[in-house]
């Protein structure tokens, strides 16, 4: 993309209203001196705008009590909670940057965020029977970096999961009754429609979007007519239909960095160092004890020493890479790369994700509102509304959520769902920039023939998600270069039941949309066939099987690579207190410890895990537990 697009001009308009005029003019002056600006370059204002926590950089100590690697939800929680004791020193290392103000807080800009350098931009391996509409048959695997991790770029949906799944983990300390207080400790919840017991004093705001389209009301009403109960899916029961809940405050994105770091910037015992890429855990081989971390910054190599513990919170991929590079992993894999073996553990040998499908899609023939996409939503009126925490810019594209149990589920409990159906406010969160194509890695043929015809038409879509994927993949290193992306071994739909479950999710979405509330809005199925499936009739299951294989996408909920388990579980990497097995003073605290594919969105789990881990670390080190 060269120069300014209309989408870029819209960003300028929003920043003029919500940001600093002098800083914007400085930015535009600098921008004018360069050609061929990418979308990521355009909204990377951090070089010109004031940063939040992490700038200016601290004067580092020779030694810290705790070193936390990675500032995602768990890392931010740990940095906050461990530094509550003023006698304890904490260093938080993050390879990304602090957030900026303005654009990154706009929920309606959700499709733009992964196109920035706050995203690692991973891709799956080429798929045999999935992601067929994606470039190279490779689905985008987003993973955030920066102070807040993936909460900077995610869709903000907050889902605790199902109370029965924690009991099914059968892990000491991780039953639902034991994790519930930590969910409540995380939350500062203000939910409009329910009075379930929720946390109200935590750092993380959990709210509904202040703005609702007529479509989500029709979705909730139609779902009830279809037979689904209206409920708070973060309460006692999960299966049913409801309005989505988000990690937002007064209509603005609230990342882990904003929630847990920005309010404690005056703590002298917490140092936050950004743009610091951890490359190795330093380990005393004889004592099998972690002593610190090696990291690079500004093309120089440094070491940081930890007196009490090193805690890896670099995410499912980052923590796994760091353990492997440090000699902790499967003997055969480490030997192949010539890495000195410190501890033989199944690091990276378990990997789960939630696959989803982009559709079905619908058009709206009656006038219910203005077209919902980021470009058309950016106007003076909406921007002013957004300043006051209202209006369509507060929609993070998802509006409604339903959890259902499909016929292919093998779980004996009828209250355990295996598919989630998200209702989106628009068919794609699109504008005329390449953002949506980059977001999903869509190939040109699908973009031109299937997506672009909807640009100027009011439309919306569903996003069915498979919760209980039977695919178990793995992660390995490509090389000993710490900057190389890992190699993913993961094939969606190798088990046909996974495909069947998502087809049932699609058909349930069709049945919900056939109800009267949708018909009264003039909603019709988008009948343009997705490229590659033209030979099938839209009414047939074979079309939807083809559709699911073609329009597959990840929901970016990767777990399990540093799986938690008890002593009898040979596939476990960490124990029930998240300590790396066979080593001292080393823990992993992030989504990688979740042992199975979860029944909710992972960010909520990771906040909870961070809070619980902070208490365990304090207990094990003789500190006061808050």
Coordinates of C-alpha atoms in Angstrom, one line a residue:
X1 CA 0.0 0.0 0.0
X2 CA 1.5 3.3 -1.0
X3 CA 0.6 6.7 0.5
X4 CA -2.8 7.3 2.1
X5 CA -5.9 5.2 1.6
X6 CA -9.3 6.4 2.7
X7 CA -8.9 4.0 5.7
X8 CA -5.7 5.8 6.6
X9 CA -7.4 9.2 6.4
X10 CA -10.0 7.8 8.8
X11 CA -7.3 7.0 11.3
X12 CA -6.1 10.5 11.1
X13 CA -9.6 11.8 11.8
X14 CA -9.9 9.6 14.8
X15 CA -6.5 10.6 16.1
X16 CA -7.3 14.3 15.6
X17 CA -10.2 13.8 17.9
X18 CA -8.7 11.5 20.5
X19 CA -5.0 12.2 20.3
X20 CA -2.5 15.1 20.4
X21 CA -2.6 17.4 17.3
X22 CA 1.0 18.5 17.6
X23 CA 2.2 14.9 17.8
X24 CA 0.0 13.9 14.9
X25 CA 1.4 16.7 12.7
X26 CA 4.9 15.6 13.6
X27 CA 4.0 12.0 12.7
X28 CA 2.5 13.1 9.4
X29 CA 5.6 15.1 8.6
X30 CA 7.8 12.1 9.1
X31 CA 5.4 9.9 7.2
X32 CA 5.6 12.2 4.2
X33 CA 9.3 11.7 3.9
X34 CA 8.9 8.0 3.2
X35 CA 7.2 6.0 0.5
X36 CA 5.5 2.6 0.4
X37 CA 4.1 2.8 3.9
X38 CA 2.5 -0.5 5.1
X39 CA -0.6 -0.6 7.2
X40 CA 1.6 -1.7 10.2
X41 CA 3.9 1.2 9.6
X42 CA 1.1 3.7 9.4
X43 CA -0.4 2.9 12.8
X44 CA 2.9 2.3 14.6
X45 CA 2.8 5.7 16.3
X46 CA 5.0 4.5 19.1
X47 CA 8.1 6.2 17.7
X48 CA 6.3 9.6 17.8
X49 CA 3.7 9.3 20.6
X50 CA 4.3 9.0 24.3
X51 CA 4.5 5.5 25.6
X52 CA 2.9 3.9 28.6
X53 CA 4.7 1.7 31.2
X54 CA 8.2 0.7 29.9
X55 CA 9.5 4.0 28.8
X56 CA 11.8 5.5 30.0
X57 CA 13.8 2.3 30.7
X58 CA 14.9 1.5 34.2
X59 CA 18.4 1.5 35.6
X60 CA 18.8 -2.3 36.1
X61 CA 20.0 -4.0 39.3
X62 CA 22.6 -6.7 39.4
X63 CA 20.2 -9.2 40.8
X64 CA 16.4 -9.5 41.3
X65 CA 14.4 -11.8 43.4
X66 CA 12.2 -12.7 40.5
X67 CA 12.6 -12.5 36.7
X68 CA 9.4 -12.8 34.7
X69 CA 9.8 -13.4 31.0
X70 CA 6.9 -12.1 28.9
X71 CA 4.3 -9.5 29.5
X72 CA 1.1 -11.2 28.4
X73 CA -1.8 -11.6 30.8
X74 CA 0.0 -13.9 33.2
X75 CA 3.3 -11.9 33.1
X76 CA 1.6 -8.6 33.8
X77 CA -0.4 -10.2 36.7
X78 CA 2.8 -11.7 38.2
X79 CA 4.8 -8.5 37.9
X80 CA 2.0 -6.7 39.7
X81 CA 1.4 -9.2 42.4
X82 CA 4.9 -10.2 43.2
X83 CA 6.0 -6.6 43.5
X84 CA 3.2 -5.9 46.1
X85 CA 5.9 -6.7 48.7
X86 CA 8.2 -3.7 48.7
X87 CA 11.1 -5.8 49.9
X88 CA 10.9 -8.0 46.8
X89 CA 12.5 -7.0 43.5
X90 CA 11.0 -8.0 40.2
X91 CA 12.3 -7.7 36.6
X92 CA 9.7 -8.1 33.8
X93 CA 11.4 -8.7 30.4
X94 CA 9.3 -8.2 27.2
X95 CA 10.5 -8.4 23.7
X96 CA 7.8 -6.1 22.3
X97 CA 7.0 -2.5 23.0
X98 CA 4.6 -0.6 25.3
X99 CA 1.2 0.2 23.9
X100 CA 0.3 3.5 22.4
X101 CA -2.9 5.5 23.1
X102 CA -5.7 6.2 20.6
X103 CA -6.0 3.5 17.9
X104 CA -5.1 0.5 20.0
X105 CA -8.0 1.2 22.4
X106 CA -10.6 1.2 19.7
X107 CA -12.6 -2.1 19.7
X108 CA -13.9 -1.4 16.2
X109 CA -10.3 -1.5 14.9
X110 CA -9.8 -5.1 15.9
X111 CA -9.0 -6.2 12.3
X112 CA -6.2 -3.7 12.1
X113 CA -4.3 -4.7 15.2
X114 CA -2.8 -8.0 13.9
X115 CA -1.3 -6.1 10.9
X116 CA 1.0 -4.2 13.2
X117 CA 4.3 -5.3 14.7
X118 CA 2.5 -6.1 17.9
X119 CA 1.9 -9.5 16.3
X120 CA 4.4 -12.3 15.7
X121 CA 2.5 -13.2 12.5
X122 CA 2.9 -17.0 12.7
X123 CA 1.4 -19.3 10.0
X124 CA 0.4 -22.9 10.3
X125 CA 2.1 -25.5 8.2
X126 CA 0.3 -26.1 4.9
X127 CA -2.9 -27.9 5.6
X128 CA -4.1 -31.0 3.7
X129 CA -7.8 -30.6 4.3
X130 CA -8.3 -27.2 5.9
X131 CA -7.5 -23.5 5.4
X132 CA -8.1 -24.0 1.6
X133 CA -9.1 -20.3 1.1
X134 CA -5.9 -19.1 2.7
X135 CA -2.7 -18.2 1.0
X136 CA -0.6 -21.4 0.7
X137 CA -3.3 -23.3 2.6
X138 CA -1.8 -21.8 5.8
X139 CA -4.0 -20.3 8.4
X140 CA -2.8 -17.2 10.3
X141 CA -1.8 -18.0 13.9
X142 CA -1.7 -14.6 15.6
X143 CA 0.3 -14.2 18.8
X144 CA 0.7 -10.8 20.4
X145 CA 3.8 -9.2 21.7
X146 CA 4.2 -6.0 23.8
X147 CA 3.1 -5.0 27.2
X148 CA -0.2 -6.9 27.3
X149 CA 0.8 -9.7 24.8
X150 CA -2.2 -11.0 22.8
X151 CA -4.6 -8.8 24.7
X152 CA -3.3 -5.9 22.6
X153 CA -4.6 -7.6 19.4
X154 CA -7.3 -10.1 20.4
X155 CA -11.1 -9.9 20.0
X156 CA -11.4 -9.2 23.7
X157 CA -14.0 -11.9 24.4
X158 CA -13.8 -12.9 28.1
X159 CA -14.9 -16.5 28.7
X160 CA -14.1 -18.3 32.0
X161 CA -15.0 -21.8 30.6
X162 CA -17.1 -24.5 32.1
X163 CA -16.9 -25.2 35.8
X164 CA -16.9 -29.0 35.2
X165 CA -13.8 -28.9 33.0
X166 CA -11.6 -27.8 35.9
X167 CA -12.8 -30.7 38.0
X168 CA -12.1 -33.0 35.1
X169 CA -8.5 -31.9 35.0
X170 CA -8.1 -33.9 38.2
X171 CA -5.2 -31.8 39.4
X172 CA -4.6 -30.8 43.0
X173 CA -5.5 -27.2 43.6
X174 CA -7.2 -26.7 40.2
X175 CA -10.8 -27.7 40.9
X176 CA -13.5 -25.2 40.0
X177 CA -14.0 -24.3 43.6
X178 CA -10.3 -23.6 43.9
X179 CA -9.9 -21.5 40.7
X180 CA -13.2 -19.5 41.1
X181 CA -11.8 -17.1 43.7
X182 CA -9.0 -16.2 41.3
X183 CA -11.4 -15.4 38.5
X184 CA -13.2 -13.2 40.9
X185 CA -9.9 -11.6 42.0
X186 CA -9.1 -10.8 38.4
X187 CA -12.5 -9.2 37.5
X188 CA -14.0 -5.8 37.9
X189 CA -17.2 -6.9 36.2
X190 CA -20.2 -4.8 35.1
X191 CA -22.5 -7.1 33.2
X192 CA -25.8 -5.5 32.1
X193 CA -28.1 -8.4 31.9
X194 CA -27.3 -10.7 34.8
X195 CA -26.8 -10.6 38.5
X196 CA -24.5 -13.7 38.8
X197 CA -21.8 -13.4 41.5
X198 CA -18.8 -11.9 39.7
X199 CA -15.6 -10.2 40.9
X200 CA -16.0 -6.4 41.2
X201 CA -12.7 -5.3 42.8
X202 CA -10.1 -6.7 40.4
X203 CA -7.8 -4.9 38.0
X204 CA -9.4 -6.2 34.8
X205 CA -12.7 -4.6 33.7
X206 CA -15.1 -7.1 32.1
X207 CA -18.1 -5.4 30.4
X208 CA -20.6 -5.7 27.6
X209 CA -20.2 -3.4 24.6
X210 CA -22.1 -0.2 25.2
X211 CA -23.5 -0.4 21.7
X212 CA -25.6 -3.3 20.3
X213 CA -26.9 -3.6 16.8
X214 CA -30.4 -4.9 16.0
X215 CA -28.7 -8.1 14.8
X216 CA -27.5 -9.2 18.2
X217 CA -30.9 -8.7 19.7
X218 CA -32.3 -10.8 16.9
X219 CA -29.6 -13.4 17.6
X220 CA -30.4 -13.7 21.3
X221 CA -34.2 -13.7 20.7
X222 CA -34.0 -16.2 17.8
X223 CA -31.7 -18.5 19.8
X224 CA -34.3 -18.6 22.6
X225 CA -37.0 -19.4 20.0
X226 CA -34.7 -22.2 18.7
X227 CA -34.6 -23.6 22.3
X228 CA -31.4 -22.2 23.8
X229 CA -31.6 -20.7 27.3
X230 CA -30.6 -17.1 27.8
X231 CA -27.8 -17.1 30.5
X232 CA -24.6 -15.7 31.7
X233 CA -22.1 -18.1 30.2
X234 CA -19.6 -17.1 32.8
X235 CA -21.9 -18.2 35.5
X236 CA -23.0 -21.6 36.8
X237 CA -24.0 -22.9 33.3
X238 CA -22.4 -22.4 29.9
X239 CA -24.7 -24.0 27.3
X240 CA -27.1 -21.4 25.9
X241 CA -27.1 -18.0 24.3
X242 CA -26.1 -14.5 25.4
X243 CA -24.5 -11.1 24.7
X244 CA -20.7 -11.2 24.6
X245 CA -18.6 -10.0 27.5
X246 CA -15.3 -8.3 26.8
X247 CA -12.1 -7.1 28.5
X248 CA -13.1 -3.4 28.0
X249 CA -13.8 -0.4 30.1
X250 CA -16.4 2.2 29.0
X251 CA -16.2 0.9 25.4
X252 CA -12.4 0.9 25.2
X253 CA -10.0 -2.1 24.9
X254 CA -8.3 -2.8 28.2
X255 CA -5.2 -4.9 27.8
X256 CA -3.3 -6.7 30.5
X257 CA -0.7 -4.0 30.4
X258 CA -3.3 -1.3 31.0
X259 CA -5.0 -3.3 33.7
X260 CA -2.1 -4.6 35.7
X261 CA 0.9 -2.3 35.0
X262 CA -0.3 1.3 34.3
X263 CA -1.7 1.8 37.8
X264 CA 1.6 0.7 39.6
X265 CA 4.2 2.7 37.7
X266 CA 5.6 4.2 40.8
X267 CA 6.7 0.9 42.4
X268 CA 10.5 1.2 42.7
X269 CA 10.9 -2.5 43.1
X270 CA 9.4 -3.4 39.7
X271 CA 11.5 -2.8 36.6
X272 CA 9.9 -3.3 33.2
X273 CA 12.3 -3.7 30.3
X274 CA 10.8 -3.7 26.8
X275 CA 12.5 -4.7 23.5
X276 CA 14.4 -7.3 25.5
X277 CA 14.4 -10.7 23.7
X278 CA 15.1 -13.6 26.2
X279 CA 17.3 -16.2 24.4
X280 CA 18.2 -18.7 27.1
X281 CA 17.4 -19.6 30.7
X282 CA 20.7 -19.8 32.7
X283 CA 20.9 -23.1 34.6
X284 CA 23.4 -24.5 37.1
X285 CA 23.6 -28.0 35.6
X286 CA 25.0 -29.7 38.7
X287 CA 22.3 -28.3 41.0
X288 CA 19.6 -28.4 38.3
X289 CA 18.7 -24.8 39.3
X290 CA 17.7 -21.8 37.2
X291 CA 19.8 -18.8 38.0
X292 CA 18.8 -16.2 35.5
X293 CA 18.1 -15.3 31.9
X294 CA 20.2 -14.3 28.9
X295 CA 18.6 -11.7 26.6
X296 CA 19.5 -9.4 23.7
X297 CA 18.6 -5.8 23.4
X298 CA 19.8 -3.2 20.9
X299 CA 22.0 -5.8 19.3
X300 CA 23.8 -6.5 22.6
X301 CA 23.7 -9.6 24.9
X302 CA 23.0 -9.2 28.6
X303 CA 22.3 -11.5 31.5
X304 CA 19.9 -10.9 34.4
X305 CA 20.2 -12.9 37.7
X306 CA 17.3 -14.2 39.8
X307 CA 17.8 -14.9 43.5
X308 CA 14.4 -16.7 44.0
X309 CA 12.9 -17.8 40.7
X310 CA 12.8 -17.4 36.9
X311 CA 9.2 -17.5 35.6
X312 CA 8.4 -18.0 31.9
X313 CA 5.2 -16.2 30.8
X314 CA 6.2 -15.8 27.1
X315 CA 3.1 -17.6 25.8
X316 CA 2.5 -21.1 24.4
X317 CA 5.1 -20.7 21.7
X318 CA 7.5 -18.3 23.4
X319 CA 8.0 -20.2 26.7
X320 CA 8.3 -23.5 24.8
X321 CA 11.0 -22.1 22.5
X322 CA 12.9 -20.8 25.4
X323 CA 12.9 -24.1 27.3
X324 CA 14.0 -26.0 24.2
X325 CA 16.8 -23.5 23.5
X326 CA 17.9 -23.8 27.1
X327 CA 18.3 -27.6 26.9
X328 CA 15.0 -28.6 28.4
X329 CA 13.0 -30.8 26.1
X330 CA 12.9 -34.2 24.3
X331 CA 16.4 -35.7 24.2
X332 CA 16.2 -36.7 20.5
X333 CA 15.0 -33.3 19.3
X334 CA 17.7 -31.4 21.3
X335 CA 20.4 -33.8 20.1
X336 CA 19.4 -33.3 16.5
X337 CA 20.1 -29.6 16.9
X338 CA 23.2 -30.0 19.0
X339 CA 21.7 -28.4 22.1
X340 CA 23.2 -29.5 25.4
X341 CA 20.6 -31.5 27.3
X342 CA 19.8 -30.3 30.8
X343 CA 16.5 -32.1 31.4
X344 CA 14.6 -34.6 29.2
X345 CA 11.0 -33.5 29.2
X346 CA 8.2 -33.6 26.6
X347 CA 8.3 -29.8 26.0
X348 CA 6.3 -29.0 22.9
X349 CA 4.9 -32.5 22.4
X350 CA 1.3 -31.5 23.2
X351 CA -0.4 -28.7 21.2
X352 CA -4.1 -27.9 20.9
X353 CA -5.9 -25.1 19.1
X354 CA -9.5 -24.1 18.5
X355 CA -10.3 -24.2 14.8
X356 CA -13.2 -22.1 13.5
X357 CA -15.0 -21.3 10.3
X358 CA -15.7 -17.9 8.7
X359 CA -19.4 -18.2 8.1
X360 CA -22.2 -18.7 7.2
X361 CA -22.7 -15.2 5.9
X362 CA -25.9 -13.2 5.5
X363 CA -27.1 -10.0 3.9
X364 CA -29.6 -7.6 5.5
X365 CA -32.1 -6.2 3.0
X366 CA -33.8 -3.7 5.3
X367 CA -32.1 -0.6 6.6
X368 CA -31.2 -1.3 10.2
X369 CA -28.1 0.9 10.6
X370 CA -25.2 2.2 8.6
X371 CA -22.9 -0.4 7.1
X372 CA -20.7 -1.8 9.8
X373 CA -17.1 -1.8 8.8
X374 CA -14.2 0.1 10.2
X375 CA -13.9 2.5 7.3
X376 CA -17.6 3.6 7.3
X377 CA -17.8 3.7 11.1
X378 CA -15.0 6.3 11.3
X379 CA -16.8 9.6 11.1
X380 CA -17.0 12.7 13.2
X381 CA -20.2 11.6 15.0
X382 CA -19.0 8.1 15.8
X383 CA -15.6 9.4 16.9
X384 CA -17.2 11.9 19.3
X385 CA -19.5 9.1 20.7
X386 CA -16.4 6.9 21.2
X387 CA -14.8 9.6 23.3
X388 CA -17.7 9.2 25.7
X389 CA -17.6 5.4 25.6
X390 CA -20.6 4.8 23.4
X391 CA -21.4 4.2 19.7
X392 CA -20.5 1.6 17.1
X393 CA -16.8 1.9 17.5
X394 CA -17.1 0.1 20.8
X395 CA -18.1 -3.1 19.0
X396 CA -15.1 -5.6 18.9
X397 CA -16.9 -7.2 15.9
X398 CA -18.2 -10.1 18.1
X399 CA -21.6 -9.3 19.6
X400 CA -23.4 -12.5 20.6
X401 CA -22.2 -16.0 21.8
X402 CA -23.9 -19.4 22.0
X403 CA -22.5 -22.6 23.3
X404 CA -24.0 -25.9 22.0
X405 CA -23.4 -29.6 22.2
X406 CA -23.3 -31.4 18.9
X407 CA -24.3 -35.0 18.1
X408 CA -20.6 -36.0 17.5
X409 CA -19.6 -35.0 21.1
X410 CA -18.6 -38.0 23.1
X411 CA -18.8 -36.3 26.5
X412 CA -21.4 -38.0 28.6
X413 CA -22.4 -34.8 30.4
X414 CA -25.2 -33.1 28.4
X415 CA -24.2 -29.7 29.8
X416 CA -20.7 -29.8 28.3
X417 CA -20.7 -28.0 24.9
X418 CA -18.2 -28.8 22.2
X419 CA -19.0 -25.9 19.8
X420 CA -19.2 -22.1 20.3
X421 CA -21.0 -19.9 17.8
X422 CA -20.0 -16.3 17.7
X423 CA -22.2 -13.8 15.9
X424 CA -20.3 -11.0 14.2
X425 CA -21.8 -7.5 13.7
X426 CA -20.5 -7.6 10.1
X427 CA -19.7 -10.2 7.5
X428 CA -16.0 -9.3 7.7
X429 CA -14.5 -6.5 9.8
X430 CA -13.4 -4.9 6.5
X431 CA -12.3 -1.6 4.9
X432 CA -10.6 -1.0 1.6
X433 CA -7.1 -1.6 3.2
X434 CA -5.5 -5.0 3.1
X435 CA -6.2 -5.5 6.8
X436 CA -8.9 -8.2 6.6
X437 CA -7.0 -10.2 4.0
X438 CA -3.9 -10.1 6.2
X439 CA -6.0 -10.9 9.3
X440 CA -7.0 -14.3 8.0
X441 CA -4.3 -14.8 5.3
X442 CA -7.0 -15.0 2.7
X443 CA -5.9 -15.7 -0.9
X444 CA -6.7 -13.3 -3.7
X445 CA -9.2 -15.5 -5.4
X446 CA -11.4 -15.8 -2.3
X447 CA -11.0 -12.2 -1.5
X448 CA -12.1 -11.0 -4.9
X449 CA -14.9 -13.5 -5.6
X450 CA -16.3 -14.0 -2.2
X451 CA -15.5 -11.2 0.3
X452 CA -15.3 -8.0 -1.8
X453 CA -18.8 -8.2 -3.2
X454 CA -20.0 -7.6 0.4
X455 CA -18.0 -4.4 0.9
X456 CA -20.9 -2.1 0.1
X457 CA -23.7 -4.2 1.4
X458 CA -25.0 -4.5 4.9
X459 CA -24.1 -8.0 6.0
X460 CA -23.0 -10.1 8.9
X461 CA -21.7 -13.6 9.7
X462 CA -21.2 -16.3 12.2
X463 CA -18.0 -17.8 13.5
X464 CA -18.5 -21.3 14.8
X465 CA -15.6 -22.6 16.9
X466 CA -14.7 -26.2 17.8
X467 CA -13.8 -26.4 21.5
X468 CA -13.0 -30.1 21.8
X469 CA -10.6 -30.6 18.8
X470 CA -9.3 -34.1 18.5
X471 CA -6.2 -32.9 16.8
X472 CA -3.1 -33.1 19.0
X473 CA -0.1 -31.4 17.4
X474 CA 3.4 -30.5 18.5
X475 CA 6.0 -27.7 18.3
X476 CA 9.7 -28.0 17.6
X477 CA 12.6 -25.7 16.9
X478 CA 13.6 -25.0 13.3
X479 CA 17.2 -24.2 14.4
X480 CA 19.2 -22.9 17.4
X481 CA 18.6 -19.3 16.2
X482 CA 16.4 -17.8 18.9
X483 CA 14.8 -15.4 16.4
X484 CA 13.5 -18.1 14.1
X485 CA 9.8 -19.0 14.3
X486 CA 9.2 -22.5 15.6
X487 CA 8.0 -25.3 13.4
X488 CA 4.4 -26.3 13.9
X489 CA 3.1 -29.8 13.3
X490 CA -0.7 -29.4 13.3
X491 CA -3.3 -30.6 10.8
X492 CA -6.9 -29.5 11.3
X493 CA -9.7 -32.1 10.6
X494 CA -7.5 -35.2 10.5
X495 CA -10.4 -36.7 12.5
X496 CA -13.6 -36.3 10.5
X497 CA -15.6 -35.8 13.7
X498 CA -14.0 -32.4 14.1
X499 CA -15.3 -31.4 10.7
X500 CA -18.7 -32.9 11.5
X501 CA -19.0 -30.8 14.7
X502 CA -18.3 -27.6 12.9
X503 CA -20.7 -28.4 10.1
X504 CA -23.3 -28.9 12.8
X505 CA -22.4 -25.5 14.2
X506 CA -22.9 -24.0 10.8
X507 CA -26.3 -25.7 10.5
X508 CA -27.3 -24.5 14.0
X509 CA -26.4 -20.9 13.0
X510 CA -28.6 -21.3 9.9
X511 CA -31.5 -22.6 12.0
X512 CA -31.2 -19.7 14.5
X513 CA -31.2 -17.2 11.6
X514 CA -34.3 -18.8 10.1
X515 CA -36.4 -17.6 13.2
X516 CA -38.8 -14.7 13.0
X517 CA -36.7 -11.9 14.6
X518 CA -34.2 -12.3 11.8
X519 CA -36.8 -12.6 9.1
X520 CA -38.3 -9.3 10.2
X521 CA -35.0 -7.6 9.6
X522 CA -34.9 -8.9 6.0
X523 CA -31.9 -11.2 6.6
X524 CA -31.1 -13.6 3.8
X525 CA -28.3 -16.2 3.4
X526 CA -25.5 -14.9 1.2
X527 CA -25.7 -17.3 -1.7
X528 CA -22.5 -16.6 -3.5
X529 CA -20.5 -19.8 -3.3
X530 CA -17.1 -19.9 -1.8
X531 CA -14.4 -20.7 -4.5
X532 CA -13.7 -24.4 -4.6
X533 CA -17.2 -25.5 -3.6
X534 CA -19.2 -24.4 -6.6
X535 CA -20.1 -28.0 -7.6
X536 CA -22.3 -28.5 -4.5
X537 CA -25.8 -27.2 -3.8
X538 CA -25.9 -24.7 -0.9
X539 CA -28.7 -26.7 0.7
X540 CA -26.5 -29.9 0.9
X541 CA -24.3 -31.0 3.8
X542 CA -21.5 -31.6 1.2
X543 CA -21.4 -27.9 0.5
X544 CA -21.0 -27.0 4.1
X545 CA -18.3 -29.7 4.6
X546 CA -16.5 -28.1 1.7
X547 CA -17.2 -24.7 3.1
X548 CA -15.7 -25.5 6.5
X549 CA -12.6 -27.0 5.0
X550 CA -12.2 -23.9 2.8
X551 CA -13.0 -21.1 5.2
X552 CA -11.2 -22.6 8.2
X553 CA -9.4 -20.2 10.5
X554 CA -7.8 -20.5 13.9
X555 CA -9.3 -18.8 16.9
X556 CA -5.8 -18.4 18.3
X557 CA -6.2 -20.4 21.5
X558 CA -3.0 -22.4 21.6
X559 CA -2.4 -24.5 24.7
X560 CA -0.6 -27.5 26.1
X561 CA 3.0 -27.2 25.0
X562 CA 4.2 -27.0 28.6
X563 CA 1.4 -29.2 29.9
X564 CA 0.6 -29.3 33.6
X565 CA 0.1 -32.7 35.2
X566 CA 0.7 -34.8 38.3
X567 CA 3.6 -37.1 38.9
X568 CA 2.0 -40.0 37.0
X569 CA 1.5 -38.0 33.8
X570 CA 4.5 -38.7 31.6
X571 CA 3.3 -36.0 29.1
X572 CA 3.5 -33.2 31.7
X573 CA 6.2 -30.6 31.6
X574 CA 5.2 -28.7 34.8
X575 CA 3.7 -30.0 38.1
X576 CA 0.5 -28.8 39.7
X577 CA 2.4 -25.8 41.1
X578 CA 3.7 -24.9 37.6
X579 CA 7.3 -25.8 38.5
X580 CA 9.3 -27.3 35.6
X581 CA 9.8 -31.0 36.5
X582 CA 13.3 -31.9 37.7
X583 CA 14.5 -28.4 38.0
X584 CA 14.5 -25.8 40.8
X585 CA 13.6 -22.1 40.7
X586 CA 11.9 -22.4 37.3
X587 CA 8.2 -22.1 36.5
X588 CA 6.0 -21.7 33.5
X589 CA 2.9 -19.5 33.9
X590 CA 0.9 -19.0 30.8
X591 CA -1.5 -20.7 28.4
X592 CA 1.0 -23.4 27.6
X593 CA 0.3 -25.2 30.9
X594 CA -3.4 -25.7 30.2
X595 CA -3.5 -29.5 29.8
X596 CA -6.4 -29.9 27.3
X597 CA -8.3 -27.8 24.8
X598 CA -10.3 -25.5 27.0
X599 CA -14.0 -24.7 26.8
X600 CA -13.5 -20.9 26.7
X601 CA -11.2 -18.2 25.3
X602 CA -7.8 -18.5 26.7
X603 CA -7.1 -15.0 27.9
X604 CA -9.5 -15.4 30.9
X605 CA -7.8 -18.6 31.9
X606 CA -4.4 -17.0 31.7
X607 CA -5.4 -14.1 33.9
X608 CA -6.7 -16.6 36.5
X609 CA -3.6 -18.8 36.2
X610 CA -1.4 -15.7 36.8
X611 CA -3.3 -14.8 39.9
X612 CA -3.2 -18.3 41.3
X613 CA 0.5 -18.7 40.4
X614 CA 1.4 -15.5 42.2
X615 CA 0.0 -16.9 45.4
X616 CA 1.7 -20.2 44.9
X617 CA 5.0 -18.5 44.3
X618 CA 4.6 -16.3 47.4
X619 CA 3.7 -19.4 49.5
X620 CA 6.7 -21.4 48.2
X621 CA 9.1 -18.5 48.9
X622 CA 7.7 -17.5 52.3
X623 CA 6.1 -14.2 51.2
X624 CA 2.9 -12.6 52.3
X625 CA -0.1 -13.8 50.2
X626 CA -2.5 -11.0 49.3

